Amino acid sequence: MTDVMALHASTEIPPGEIISSDDEENVLEEDLGFGNIILVDNLPVVSREKFEKLVSLIRGIYGRFGTIKEDWMPHDPNNNKSLGYCFIEYNTPQEAELAKEKTNGEELLPGWTHKFAVNMVDDLAVPGTEVAKEITPEHSVDGFAAGGNLQHWLTDEKVRDQFVICAGSDTEVLWNDAQYLKSELFHKRNLWNEDFVQWSPLGTYLATVHREGAAIWGGASTFNHLMHYAHPQVSMIDFSPGEKYLVTYSRHKSSNSSDANTIHQVEVNIFDVRTGKVRRNGTLNDFALGGPIFKWAGGKDDKYFARMGKNILSVYETETFLLVGKKSIKAENAVDFSWSPTDTILALFAHESGSDNKPARVTLVQIPDKKELRQKNLFGVSDCKMYWQSNGEYLAVQVERHTKTKKSTYTSFELFRMKERDIPIEVLELENKNDKIIAFSWEPKGHRFAVIHGDNTRPDISFYSMRSAHNTSRISKLTTLKGKQANALFWSPSGRFIVLAGLKDFKGQLEFFNVDELETMATTEHYMATDIEWDPSGRYIATAVTSIHHMDSGLNILSFSGKLLYQILKDDVFQFFWRPRPPSILSPEKEEEIAKNLKKYSEKYKEKDKEVPKLLREKARGKRRMLQEEWEQWESRWQRLHEEDKLERLKLRDGEDSDEEKEEFEAQELEIEELLDVIEEVVSFDD
């Protein structure tokens, strides 16, 4: 593989480097987000006439810490009075941080009772708060079309989730109104995309892909067009985890190709999501495009991303989009890597080297200092896969090894405890080492994992915990389910529940399993199901048949325990996705406190829950009443027509009115014999 990235002007550059499309600019405009904006609270509430005086005073105080780009003081439209707080936007986050540090808790004027309460807007702009309602794109970065509060959907009173369906030429975004056993249309558009749609990782944007490039949409009451990213023939897009950047890819045949040697090129653009500007772009020669070439570090900082080259791993930082430490990491025989979902730690897998007898190895590297945290040598390796637990607490390395005869392989797992001192490693081997591994999956935010292994037609499913009854640092086996029709695992986002799914060849067999109780809650089937996805809350799950795989497309919405709630039947469904939710802003301690006092917090919802069955029953009664009324109207109409035709009937019956006569019937049995055929035959009798 030739690992060369070049400018569109075809200037060759060293391997591992990314050069800006406008590299003559040494300083590029940074996407500040809300990091350069502060919220100043606990101000006096003044009338409209005193606005300018208060604003002038605030500007005088806060102008000492940097250049104020903009300030605004919200007011109550009912009485035209200020609301007691204002926003101040500086040129840089450093100026905003300094202003917060110097004024938080200080008096507005000597002797006044008003003391500033100053916070960074980045720390407060969460769904449902006044800050989130006030801060909109028009107040943040120029060039990003105003779409209102882009997280308004999170404030839904019914706490519902949204999902998108692409069917034929229509794209629909719907609310999952599962309590009322239905979906509710939020937005629908025909020919909204030309290829596919994709949610951003935090659910803020819906991206649509077209021949000319990609576009993102969002808004409070509808989906407004926010930004377009030009990239002809784009075939793949990838957001950074914090949604600050969008990477677009396209693949085409190189002009240097010949009949004997086809060379493919991948065009890459990295856009700033809010400004739409290209931060870096380039061309990768002779590169496959099976997935995103650049992989982002975990977390929402969007500070680092990396890609694999030939015997190197190139890690970049987004402040300058240059290599961390100005050079790549040497990674001889490296073939794969993955980031921790939460930390700037890389797991790097390298094959063994036959020339110098180096074994295969998995190496953990801390970024940005490139410190090697742990290395595990592996011998006789045929293949290797890496699975991170969602909190980054554990890393499972699935190692497929050759037997001594090299005629077959067996599998084991190397399990890294990432949060413990020196990162201890445990080895897990199945009871039957020769079992084929069909699927592996961690419990989200938990310590358990599931493995499908064994025969392809009736495999077993084993559950393990990274803790034992008496030791939190020891693996324990929970149970093994024998002979299941399953080839895929789908954990609830909140853990505890898992769907054991038999997709494609298993015809859509589904088993809903409670891992806490180690018992099956329900078994069902969605014939020929191709896709299964939990909603972000873990309360509902969707099973779908897409037209790409089967003609009878549509989806079912089920409860977490496997009860079918409602169906959506559509022709030519080719995409279905739940809208992601951003992570909870609550601390682990607060979440634990809520869990302990759940009964207290849930009281206000109980009455609403009681109303739902009543409303559903009333809806059912209303439907029955409507059907009864329709029947009575039909019967009345035909009785009226019957009366209108009476004269015609009398005429046909020679004046005899027989409408009211009760005819008497007598049942009789009549036997009829019918001669079908006669055959004459002469029979001789011997003496």
XYZ file of C-alpha atoms in Angstrom, residues 352 379-382 401-410:
15
model
C 4.263 -11.008 14.322
C 2.247 -15.946 19.912
C 0.906 -17.991 17.011
C -1.699 -15.357 16.174
C -3.952 -15.784 13.160
C -4.336 -18.622 17.372
C -2.967 -21.453 15.281
C -2.702 -24.874 16.878
C 0.742 -26.504 16.952
C -0.054 -28.399 13.759
C -1.356 -25.170 12.180
C -4.237 -27.152 10.697
C -6.836 -25.373 12.818
C -7.293 -22.401 15.142
C -8.625 -21.722 18.629
